Coordinates of C-alpha atoms and ligand atoms in Angstrom, one line a residue:
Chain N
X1 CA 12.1 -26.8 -25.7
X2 CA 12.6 -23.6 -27.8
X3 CA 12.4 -20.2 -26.3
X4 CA 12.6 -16.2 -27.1
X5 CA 14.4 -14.6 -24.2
X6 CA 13.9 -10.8 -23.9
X7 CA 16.6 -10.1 -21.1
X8 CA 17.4 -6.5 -19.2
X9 CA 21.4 -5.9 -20.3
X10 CA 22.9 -2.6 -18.9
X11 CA 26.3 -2.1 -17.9
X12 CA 26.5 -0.3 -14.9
X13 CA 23.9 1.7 -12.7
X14 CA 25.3 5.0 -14.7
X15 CA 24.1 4.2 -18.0
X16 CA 20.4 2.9 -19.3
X17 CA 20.0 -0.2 -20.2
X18 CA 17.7 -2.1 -22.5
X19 CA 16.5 -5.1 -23.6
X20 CA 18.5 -8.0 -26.2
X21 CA 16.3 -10.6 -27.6
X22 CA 18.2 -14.2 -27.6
X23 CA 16.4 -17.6 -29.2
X24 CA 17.9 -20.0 -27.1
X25 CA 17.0 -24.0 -28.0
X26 CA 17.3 -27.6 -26.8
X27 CA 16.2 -26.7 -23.1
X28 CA 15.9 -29.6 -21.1
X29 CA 12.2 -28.9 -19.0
X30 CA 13.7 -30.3 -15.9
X31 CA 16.1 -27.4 -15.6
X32 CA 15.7 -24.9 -13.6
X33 CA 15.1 -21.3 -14.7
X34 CA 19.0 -20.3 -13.7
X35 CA 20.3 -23.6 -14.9
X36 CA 18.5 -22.6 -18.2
X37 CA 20.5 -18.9 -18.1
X38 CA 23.9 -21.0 -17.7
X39 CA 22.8 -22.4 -20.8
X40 CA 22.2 -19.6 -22.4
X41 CA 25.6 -17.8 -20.9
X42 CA 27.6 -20.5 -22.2
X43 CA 26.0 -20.5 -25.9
X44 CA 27.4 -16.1 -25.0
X45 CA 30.9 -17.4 -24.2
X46 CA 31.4 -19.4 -26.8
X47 CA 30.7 -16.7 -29.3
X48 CA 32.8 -14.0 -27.4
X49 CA 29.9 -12.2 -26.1
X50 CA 29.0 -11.1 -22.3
X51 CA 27.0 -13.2 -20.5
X52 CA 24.1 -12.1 -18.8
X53 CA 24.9 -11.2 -15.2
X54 CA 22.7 -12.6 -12.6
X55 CA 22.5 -13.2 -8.8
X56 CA 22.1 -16.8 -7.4
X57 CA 24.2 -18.7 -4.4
X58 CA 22.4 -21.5 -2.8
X59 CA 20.0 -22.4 -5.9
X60 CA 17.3 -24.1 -3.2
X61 CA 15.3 -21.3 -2.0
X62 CA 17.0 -20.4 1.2
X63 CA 19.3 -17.6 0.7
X64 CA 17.3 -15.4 -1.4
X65 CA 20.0 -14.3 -3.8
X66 CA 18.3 -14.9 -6.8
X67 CA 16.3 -12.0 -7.9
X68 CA 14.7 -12.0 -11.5
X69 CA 11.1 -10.6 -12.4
X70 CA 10.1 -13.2 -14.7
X71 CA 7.6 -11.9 -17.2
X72 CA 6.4 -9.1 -15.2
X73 CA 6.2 -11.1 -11.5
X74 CA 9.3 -11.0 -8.7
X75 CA 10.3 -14.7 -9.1
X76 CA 8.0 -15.6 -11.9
X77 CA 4.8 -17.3 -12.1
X78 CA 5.1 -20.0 -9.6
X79 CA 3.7 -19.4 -5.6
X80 CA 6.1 -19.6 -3.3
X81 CA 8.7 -20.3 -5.3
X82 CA 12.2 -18.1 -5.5
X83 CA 13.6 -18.7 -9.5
X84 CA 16.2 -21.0 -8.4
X85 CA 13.7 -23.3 -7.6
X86 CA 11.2 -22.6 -10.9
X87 CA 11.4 -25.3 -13.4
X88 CA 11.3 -24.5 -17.5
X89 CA 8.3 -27.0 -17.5
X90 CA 6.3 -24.7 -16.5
X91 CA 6.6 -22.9 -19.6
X92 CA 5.4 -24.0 -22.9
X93 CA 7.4 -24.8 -26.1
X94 CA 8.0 -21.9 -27.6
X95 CA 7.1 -18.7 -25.3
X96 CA 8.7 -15.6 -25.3
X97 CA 10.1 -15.0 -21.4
X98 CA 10.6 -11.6 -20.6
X99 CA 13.3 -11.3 -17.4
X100 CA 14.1 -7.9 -15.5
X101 CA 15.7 -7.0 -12.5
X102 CA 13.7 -6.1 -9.3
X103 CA 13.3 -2.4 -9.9
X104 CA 13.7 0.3 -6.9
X105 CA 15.6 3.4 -6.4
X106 CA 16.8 1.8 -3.3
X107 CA 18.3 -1.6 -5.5
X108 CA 20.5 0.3 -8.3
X109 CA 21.5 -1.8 -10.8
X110 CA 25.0 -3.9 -10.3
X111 CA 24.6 -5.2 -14.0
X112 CA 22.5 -6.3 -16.3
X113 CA 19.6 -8.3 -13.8
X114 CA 22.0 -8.3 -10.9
X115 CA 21.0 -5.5 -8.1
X116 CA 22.3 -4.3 -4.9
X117 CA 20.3 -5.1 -2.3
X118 CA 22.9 -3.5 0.7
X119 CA 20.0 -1.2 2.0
X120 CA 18.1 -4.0 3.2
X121 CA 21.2 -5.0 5.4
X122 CA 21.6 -1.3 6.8
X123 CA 17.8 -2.1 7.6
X124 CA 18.5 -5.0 9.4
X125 CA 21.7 -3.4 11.2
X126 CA 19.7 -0.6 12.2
X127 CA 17.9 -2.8 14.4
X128 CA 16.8 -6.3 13.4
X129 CA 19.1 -7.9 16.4
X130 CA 18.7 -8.7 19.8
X131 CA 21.4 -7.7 22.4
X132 CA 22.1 -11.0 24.1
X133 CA 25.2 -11.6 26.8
X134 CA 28.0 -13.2 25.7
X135 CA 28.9 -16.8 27.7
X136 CA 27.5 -19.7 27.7
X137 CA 24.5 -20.6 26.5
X138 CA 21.2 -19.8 28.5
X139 CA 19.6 -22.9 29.9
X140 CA 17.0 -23.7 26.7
X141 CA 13.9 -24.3 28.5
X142 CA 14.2 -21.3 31.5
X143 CA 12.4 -18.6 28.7
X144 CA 8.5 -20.1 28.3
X145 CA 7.3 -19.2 25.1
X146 CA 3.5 -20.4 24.0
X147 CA 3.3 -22.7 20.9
X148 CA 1.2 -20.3 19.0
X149 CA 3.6 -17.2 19.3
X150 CA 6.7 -19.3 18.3
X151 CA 4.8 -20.3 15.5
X152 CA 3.6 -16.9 14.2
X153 CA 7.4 -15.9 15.1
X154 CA 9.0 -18.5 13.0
X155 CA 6.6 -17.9 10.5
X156 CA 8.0 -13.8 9.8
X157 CA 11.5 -15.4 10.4
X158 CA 10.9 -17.2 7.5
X159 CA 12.0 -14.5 5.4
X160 CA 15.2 -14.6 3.0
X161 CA 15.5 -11.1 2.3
X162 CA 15.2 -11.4 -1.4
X163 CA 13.3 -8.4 -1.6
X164 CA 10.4 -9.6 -3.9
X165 CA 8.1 -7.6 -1.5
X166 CA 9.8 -4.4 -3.0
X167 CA 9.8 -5.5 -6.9
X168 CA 6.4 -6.3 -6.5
X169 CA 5.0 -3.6 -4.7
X170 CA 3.5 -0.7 -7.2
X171 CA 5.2 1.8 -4.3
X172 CA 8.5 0.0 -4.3
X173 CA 8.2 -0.2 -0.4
X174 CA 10.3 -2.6 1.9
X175 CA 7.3 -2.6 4.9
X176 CA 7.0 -6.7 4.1
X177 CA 10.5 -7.2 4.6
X178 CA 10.9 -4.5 7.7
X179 CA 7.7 -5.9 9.1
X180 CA 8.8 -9.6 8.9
X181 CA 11.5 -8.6 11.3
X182 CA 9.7 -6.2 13.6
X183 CA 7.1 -9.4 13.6
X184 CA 9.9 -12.1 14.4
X185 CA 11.6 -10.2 17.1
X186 CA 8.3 -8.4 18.3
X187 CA 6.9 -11.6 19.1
X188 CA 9.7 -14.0 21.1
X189 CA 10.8 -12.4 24.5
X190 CA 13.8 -11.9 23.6
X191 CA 13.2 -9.1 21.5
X192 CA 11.1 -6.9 24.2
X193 CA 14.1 -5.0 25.5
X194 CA 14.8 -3.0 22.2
X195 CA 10.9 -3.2 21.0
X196 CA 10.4 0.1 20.8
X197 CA 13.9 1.5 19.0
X198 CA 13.9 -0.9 16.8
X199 CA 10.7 0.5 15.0
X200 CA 11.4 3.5 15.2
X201 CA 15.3 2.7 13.9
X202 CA 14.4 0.3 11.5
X203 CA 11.6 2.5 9.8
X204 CA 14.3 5.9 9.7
X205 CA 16.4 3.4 8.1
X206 CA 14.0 2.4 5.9
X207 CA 12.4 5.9 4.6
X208 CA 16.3 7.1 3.9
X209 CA 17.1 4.5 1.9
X210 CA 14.1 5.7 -0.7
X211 CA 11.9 3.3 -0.4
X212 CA 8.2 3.8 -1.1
X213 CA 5.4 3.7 1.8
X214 CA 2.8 1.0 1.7
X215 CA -1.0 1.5 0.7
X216 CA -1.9 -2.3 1.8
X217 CA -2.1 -4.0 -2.2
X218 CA -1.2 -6.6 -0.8
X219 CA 1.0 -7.4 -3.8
X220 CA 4.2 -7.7 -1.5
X221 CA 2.4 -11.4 -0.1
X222 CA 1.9 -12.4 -3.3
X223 CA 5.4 -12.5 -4.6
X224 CA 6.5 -13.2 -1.4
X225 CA 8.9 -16.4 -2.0
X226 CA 8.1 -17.5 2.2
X227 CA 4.7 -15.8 2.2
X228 CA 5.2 -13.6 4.7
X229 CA 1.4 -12.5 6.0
X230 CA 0.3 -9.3 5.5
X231 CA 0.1 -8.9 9.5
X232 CA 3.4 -8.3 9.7
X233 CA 2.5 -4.6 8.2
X234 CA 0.3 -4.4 10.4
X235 CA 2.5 -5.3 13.4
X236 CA 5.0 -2.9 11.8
X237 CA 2.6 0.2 11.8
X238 CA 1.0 -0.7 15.4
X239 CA 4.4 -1.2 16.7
X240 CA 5.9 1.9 15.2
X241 CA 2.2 4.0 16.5
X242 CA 2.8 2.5 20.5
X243 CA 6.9 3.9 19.8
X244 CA 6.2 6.6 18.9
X245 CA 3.7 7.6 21.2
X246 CA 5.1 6.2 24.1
X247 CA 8.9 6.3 23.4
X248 CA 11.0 8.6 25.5
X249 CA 14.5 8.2 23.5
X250 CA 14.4 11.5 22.2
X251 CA 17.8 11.2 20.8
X252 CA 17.3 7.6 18.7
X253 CA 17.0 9.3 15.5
Chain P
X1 CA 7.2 18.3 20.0
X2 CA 10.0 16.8 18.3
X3 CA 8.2 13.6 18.2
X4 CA 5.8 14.7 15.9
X5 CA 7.8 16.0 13.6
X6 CA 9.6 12.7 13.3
X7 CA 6.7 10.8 13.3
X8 CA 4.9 12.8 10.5
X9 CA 8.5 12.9 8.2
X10 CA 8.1 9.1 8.6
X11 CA 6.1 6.9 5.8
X12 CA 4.2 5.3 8.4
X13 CA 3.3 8.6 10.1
X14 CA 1.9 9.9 7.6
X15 CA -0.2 7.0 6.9
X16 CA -1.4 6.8 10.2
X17 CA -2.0 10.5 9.9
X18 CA -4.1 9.5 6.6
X19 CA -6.0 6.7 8.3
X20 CA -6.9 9.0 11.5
X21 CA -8.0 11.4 9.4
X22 CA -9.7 8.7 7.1
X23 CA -11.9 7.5 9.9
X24 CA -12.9 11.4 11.2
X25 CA -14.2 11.4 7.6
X26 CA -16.1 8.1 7.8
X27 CA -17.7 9.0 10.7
X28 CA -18.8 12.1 9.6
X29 CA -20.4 11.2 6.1
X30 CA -22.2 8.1 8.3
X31 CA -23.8 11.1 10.1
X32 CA -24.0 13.3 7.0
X33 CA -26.1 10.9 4.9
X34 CA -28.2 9.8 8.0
X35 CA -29.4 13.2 8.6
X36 CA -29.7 14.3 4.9
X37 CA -32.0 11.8 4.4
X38 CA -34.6 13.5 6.4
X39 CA -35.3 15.1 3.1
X40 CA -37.6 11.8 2.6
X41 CA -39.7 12.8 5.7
X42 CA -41.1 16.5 5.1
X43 CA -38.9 19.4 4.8
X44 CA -39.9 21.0 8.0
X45 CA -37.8 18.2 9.3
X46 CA -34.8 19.0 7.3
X47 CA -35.0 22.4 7.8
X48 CA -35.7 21.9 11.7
X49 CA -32.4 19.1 11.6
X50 CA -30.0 22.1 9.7
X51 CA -31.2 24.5 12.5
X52 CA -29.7 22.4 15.2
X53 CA -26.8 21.4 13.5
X54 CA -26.3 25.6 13.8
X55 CA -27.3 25.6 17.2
X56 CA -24.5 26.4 19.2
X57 CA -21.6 28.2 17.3
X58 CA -18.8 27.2 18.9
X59 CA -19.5 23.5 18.2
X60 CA -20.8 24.3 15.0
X61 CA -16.9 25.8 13.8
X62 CA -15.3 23.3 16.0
X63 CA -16.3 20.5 14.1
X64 CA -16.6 22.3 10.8
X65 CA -12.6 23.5 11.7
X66 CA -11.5 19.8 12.9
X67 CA -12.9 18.7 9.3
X68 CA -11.1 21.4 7.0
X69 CA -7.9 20.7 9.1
X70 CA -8.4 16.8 8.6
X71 CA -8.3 17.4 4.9
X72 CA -5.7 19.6 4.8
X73 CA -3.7 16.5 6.4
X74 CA -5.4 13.8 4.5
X75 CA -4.9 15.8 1.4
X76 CA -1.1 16.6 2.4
X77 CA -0.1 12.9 3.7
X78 CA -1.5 11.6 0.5
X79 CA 0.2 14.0 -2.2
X80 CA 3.6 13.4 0.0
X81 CA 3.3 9.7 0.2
X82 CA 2.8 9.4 -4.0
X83 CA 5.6 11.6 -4.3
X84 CA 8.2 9.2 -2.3
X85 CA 6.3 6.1 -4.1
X86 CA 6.5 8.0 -7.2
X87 CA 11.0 8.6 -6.5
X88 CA 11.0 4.8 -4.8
X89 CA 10.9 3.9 -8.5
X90 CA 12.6 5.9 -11.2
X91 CA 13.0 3.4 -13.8
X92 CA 9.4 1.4 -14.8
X93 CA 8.9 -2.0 -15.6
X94 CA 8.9 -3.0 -18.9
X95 CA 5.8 -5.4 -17.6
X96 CA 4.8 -5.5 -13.8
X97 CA 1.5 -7.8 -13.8
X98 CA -0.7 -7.7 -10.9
X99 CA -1.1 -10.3 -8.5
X100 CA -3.4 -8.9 -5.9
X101 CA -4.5 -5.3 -4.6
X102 CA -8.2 -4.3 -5.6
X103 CA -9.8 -1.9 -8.4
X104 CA -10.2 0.1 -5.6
X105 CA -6.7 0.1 -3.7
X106 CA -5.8 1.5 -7.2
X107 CA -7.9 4.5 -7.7
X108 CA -7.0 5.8 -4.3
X109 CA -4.9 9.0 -5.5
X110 CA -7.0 9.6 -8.9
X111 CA -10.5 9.0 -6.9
X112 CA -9.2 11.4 -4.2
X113 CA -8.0 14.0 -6.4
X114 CA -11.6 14.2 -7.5
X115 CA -13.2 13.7 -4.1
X116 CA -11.0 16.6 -2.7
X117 CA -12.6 18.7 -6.3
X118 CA -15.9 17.7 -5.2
X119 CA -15.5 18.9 -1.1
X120 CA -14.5 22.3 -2.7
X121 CA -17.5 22.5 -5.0
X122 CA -19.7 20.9 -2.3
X123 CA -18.8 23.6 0.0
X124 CA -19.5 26.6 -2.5
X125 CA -22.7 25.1 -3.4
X126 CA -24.8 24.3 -0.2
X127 CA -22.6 25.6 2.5
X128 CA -21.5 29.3 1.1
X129 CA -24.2 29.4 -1.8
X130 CA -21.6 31.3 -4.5
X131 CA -22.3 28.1 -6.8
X132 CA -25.9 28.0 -6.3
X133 CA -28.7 29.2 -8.4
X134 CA -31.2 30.9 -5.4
X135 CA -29.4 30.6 -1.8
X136 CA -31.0 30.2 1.1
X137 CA -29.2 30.3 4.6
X138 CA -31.8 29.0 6.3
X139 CA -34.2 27.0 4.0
X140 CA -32.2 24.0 3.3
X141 CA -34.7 22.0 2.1
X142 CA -35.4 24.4 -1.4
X143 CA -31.6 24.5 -1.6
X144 CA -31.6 20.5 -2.3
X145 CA -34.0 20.7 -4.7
X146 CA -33.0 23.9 -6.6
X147 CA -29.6 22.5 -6.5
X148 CA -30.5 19.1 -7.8
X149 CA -32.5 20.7 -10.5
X150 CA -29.8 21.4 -12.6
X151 CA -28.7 18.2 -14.4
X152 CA -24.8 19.0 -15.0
X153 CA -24.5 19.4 -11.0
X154 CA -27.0 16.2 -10.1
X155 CA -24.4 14.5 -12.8
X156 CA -21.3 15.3 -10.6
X157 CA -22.6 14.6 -7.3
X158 CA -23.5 10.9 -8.5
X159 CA -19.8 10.8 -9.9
X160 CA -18.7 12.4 -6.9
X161 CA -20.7 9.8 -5.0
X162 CA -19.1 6.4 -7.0
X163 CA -15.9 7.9 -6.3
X164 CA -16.8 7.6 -2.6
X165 CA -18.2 4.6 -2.7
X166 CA -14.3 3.4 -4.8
X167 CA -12.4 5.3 -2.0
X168 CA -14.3 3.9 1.0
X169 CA -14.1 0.3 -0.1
X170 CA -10.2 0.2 -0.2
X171 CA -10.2 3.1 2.6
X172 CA -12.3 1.7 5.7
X173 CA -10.9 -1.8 5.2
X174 CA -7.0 -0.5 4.7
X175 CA -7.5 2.0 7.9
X176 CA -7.6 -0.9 10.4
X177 CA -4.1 -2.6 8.5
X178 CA -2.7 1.0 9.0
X179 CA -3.5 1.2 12.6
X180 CA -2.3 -2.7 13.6
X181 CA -5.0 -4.4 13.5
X182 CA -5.5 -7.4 11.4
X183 CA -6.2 -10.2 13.1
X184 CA -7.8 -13.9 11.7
X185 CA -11.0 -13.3 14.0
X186 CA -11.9 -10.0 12.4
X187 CA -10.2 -9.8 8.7
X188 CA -12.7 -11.3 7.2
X189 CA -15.1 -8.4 9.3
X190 CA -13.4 -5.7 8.6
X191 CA -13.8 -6.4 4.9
X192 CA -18.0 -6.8 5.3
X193 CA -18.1 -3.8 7.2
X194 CA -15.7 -1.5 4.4
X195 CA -17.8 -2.8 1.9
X196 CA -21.1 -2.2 3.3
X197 CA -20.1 1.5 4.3
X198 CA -19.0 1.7 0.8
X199 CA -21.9 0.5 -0.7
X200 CA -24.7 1.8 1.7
X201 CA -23.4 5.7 2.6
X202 CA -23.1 6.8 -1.5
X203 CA -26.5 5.0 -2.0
X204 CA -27.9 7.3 0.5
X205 CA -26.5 10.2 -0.7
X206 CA -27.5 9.4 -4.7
X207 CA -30.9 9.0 -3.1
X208 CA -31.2 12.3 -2.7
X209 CA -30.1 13.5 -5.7
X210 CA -32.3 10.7 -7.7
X211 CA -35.5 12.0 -5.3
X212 CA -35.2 15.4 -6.6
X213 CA -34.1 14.8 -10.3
X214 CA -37.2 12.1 -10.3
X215 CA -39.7 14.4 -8.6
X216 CA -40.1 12.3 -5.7
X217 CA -38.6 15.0 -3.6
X218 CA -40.1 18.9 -4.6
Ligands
LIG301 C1 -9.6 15.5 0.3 C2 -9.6 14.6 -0.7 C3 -9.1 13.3 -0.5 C4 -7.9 12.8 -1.0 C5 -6.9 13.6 -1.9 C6 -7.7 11.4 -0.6 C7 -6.7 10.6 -0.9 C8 -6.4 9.4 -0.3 C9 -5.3 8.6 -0.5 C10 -4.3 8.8 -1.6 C11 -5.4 7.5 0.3 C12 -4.3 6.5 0.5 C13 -4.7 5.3 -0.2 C14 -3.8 4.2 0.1 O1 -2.9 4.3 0.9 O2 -4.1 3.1 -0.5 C15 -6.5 7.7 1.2 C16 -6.9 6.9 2.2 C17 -8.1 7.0 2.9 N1 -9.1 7.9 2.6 FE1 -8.9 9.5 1.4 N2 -8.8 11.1 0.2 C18 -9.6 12.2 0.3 C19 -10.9 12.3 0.9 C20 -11.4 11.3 1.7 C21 -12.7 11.3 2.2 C22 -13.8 12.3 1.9 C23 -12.8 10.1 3.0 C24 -14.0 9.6 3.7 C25 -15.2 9.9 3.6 C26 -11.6 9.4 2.9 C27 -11.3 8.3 3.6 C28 -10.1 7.6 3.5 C29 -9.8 6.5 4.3 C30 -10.7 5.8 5.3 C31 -8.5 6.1 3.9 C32 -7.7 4.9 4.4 C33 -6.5 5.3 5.2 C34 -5.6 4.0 5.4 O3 -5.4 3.3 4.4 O4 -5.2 3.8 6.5 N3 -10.7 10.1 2.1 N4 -7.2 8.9 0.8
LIG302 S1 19.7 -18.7 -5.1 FE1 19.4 -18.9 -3.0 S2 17.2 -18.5 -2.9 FE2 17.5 -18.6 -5.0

């Protein structure tokens, strides 16, 4: 198939970028969208030009790496689907594909459609862990947890950290992915102990790093590669309301 | 009280802050439009309701203070919040295409703006009188229809009104998400109920208006 590509190209985060045009030909429909951007890069090498810089490492949807807005959605057009895993047939012959990196104060631009995403691991560091005792292994079955609430745990879990939820979001706000954690941990025993801090941890963490707040679009699910529910907001705010209500760590922040 | 201050510097905060506040409001226009609508039944009624509301003056300014204050907050929370939204992305997307989020989760800021317009006027007009054509502190009833008698202000209280009806369908239903509570037995509630409040509390209020611009109330 024969494309137009209108790709984001800026050089570092201190200068503006804009976008390059490139007709790119002969792609096979069974590629995927990244194996389609090698393509393209190595038509850019062979005439001594940059290739376009991009993110990708496991190329099978589970490491959340990849991070292209494909013709104005996180991920492109496909549900549930991260772009390492979206095939060019579902594009027609001939289409002009516009690709941008995830846009947020928070993600600066590494180059081109490559974006550091370190503020979603200070997030996490702030307090998306349990404390657990080093030695051996607990016996498995001692810690009863109902079906259902491993489920709904499993299911927040789920998330890669690709931060989709912020491209997507008209706010630019990371609640989907803070939530997701708060959610997973929130849910299991195990994370009881540090319920409260985490929260309230988590959300400072969040709010410095510049991220927008949420007004419940719900466009975060929808781009969402592992469809995180929107209940993990709402987990997020009710757990951060009981913290900070009932919280007596006056010196967590 | 450091707490507080922590909790209100916080995104979330303020958003609970907003939804609090949010639901104050609900309340209050619920009552609002149900006793306003005694202007249907004879004005001795509606003249007889507004002297009870005056009653006792200490609940009288408590609740009117409560409500000023829970603007103030409202109006606060929601400027803050667009300005960190606003920051949270300085460089736009050359195409962003929506995938979800209602007409109405939209028009939040813009419908708000206008609503917050419209308390002001609404205050000036039929609580203080400046704005209106022949004042009465006491007979409420000829101050609804004097008042609706002039089409330019009939025409911006039915605006006023669609803009409530906008902010209370996104409003009511996002308030319980803001608090915690979504839940598979009562989503699909809580989105019946917003609606319903957003459809049925501006309906009552245009009917007012509409009486008195059609001559059914004089
Ligand atoms: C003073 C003028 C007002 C302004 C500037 C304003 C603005 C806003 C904004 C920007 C939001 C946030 C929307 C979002 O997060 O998506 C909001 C939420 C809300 N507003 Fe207002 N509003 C005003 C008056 C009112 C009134 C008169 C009512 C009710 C009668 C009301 C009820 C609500 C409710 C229930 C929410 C939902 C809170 C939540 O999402 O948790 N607001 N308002
Ligand atoms: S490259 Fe790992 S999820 Fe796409």
């Amino acid at each position: 198939m024969n494309l137009t590509l209108r790709v984001w190209r800026q050089e570092h985060a201190q200068i503006s970028g804009a976008f390059v045009t490139y007709p790119v030909s002969d792609i096979n429909p069974d590629m995927s969208f990244l194996e389609m951007l090698d393509v393209v890069n190595e038509g850019l090498i062979a005439r001594q030009e940059t290739p376009i810089a991009f993110d990708h490492d496991c190329r099978e949807g589970i490491c959340g790496a990849c991070s292209l807005t494909i013709n104005g959605i996180p991920h492109g057009p496909n549900r549930a689907t991260t772009a390492c895993q979206l095939h060019m047939r579902f594009f027609a012959d001939g289409d002009t594909i516009v690709i941008e990196p995830f846009r947020a104060k928070a993600f600066p631009v590494v180059r081109d459609l490559v974006v550091d995403r370190a503020s979603f691991d200070r997030i996490i560091a702030a307090g998306g862990y349990v404390g657990v005792s080093t030695g051996s292994a607990p016996e498995a079955n001692a810690l009863p947890i109902a079906k259902a609430i491993a489920d709904r745990a499993m299911d927040a879990a789920q998330c890669i950290g690709c931060g989709a939820c912020v491209a997507a979001c008209p706010n630019a706000s990371a609640m989907l992915f803070t939530g997701a954690k708060v959610m997973h941990l929130g849910l299991v025993p195990q994370g009881q102990a540090e319920r409260s801090d985490r929260v309230l941890r988590m959300v400072d963490q969040m709010d410095a790093e510049g991220f927008g707040g949420c007004t419940n679009y719900g466009e975060c699910h929808e781009a969402c590669p592992k469809e995180i529910p929107l209940e993990a907001i709402a987990r997020l705010n009710g757990d951060y309301l009981r913290a900070a209500l009932s919280s007596r760590e006056e010196d967590a922040a | 009280m450091q707490w507080i201050r922590r909790f209100y510097a916080s995104t979330i905060g303020k958003k609970v802050v907003m939804a609090v506040t949010g639901l104050l409001f609900t309340g209050f226009v619920v009552g609002h439009v149900s006793g306003n609508l005694l202007v249907y039944k004879s004005p001795q009624a509606l003249n007889a309701y507004a002297a009870f509301l005056k009653g006792s003056a200490v609940v009288l300014w408590g609740v009117r203070l409560t409500l000023l204050a829970s603007v103030a907050l409202h109006a606060h929370a929601a400027y803050s919040l667009t300005l960190v939204s606003r920051r949270a992305r300085p460089e736009s997307y050359d195409q962003l295409d929506r995938q979800a989020g209602t007409w109405s989760a939209r028009t939040m800021r813009w419908g708000g703006v206008l609503l917050l317009v419209f308390i002001v006027y609404h205050l000036l007009h039929f609580t203080v009188g400046s704005v209106h054509p022949s004042f009465s502190h006491t007979d409420v009833y000829t101050n609804v229809v004097t008042g609706f008698s002039v089409p330019a202000v009939a025409v911006f209280y039915i605006v006023a009104m669609l803009a409530l009806a906008i902010h209370l369908h996104h409003g009511v239903w996002s308030l319980f998400q803001t608090l915690g509570i979504n839940h598979p037995h009562t989503n699909r509630l809580r989105r019946v109920f917003a609606t319903l409040l957003a459809g049925l509390v501006p309906l009552g209020f245009v009917a007012i208006v509409l009486g008195v611009v059609l001559g059914w109330v004089h």
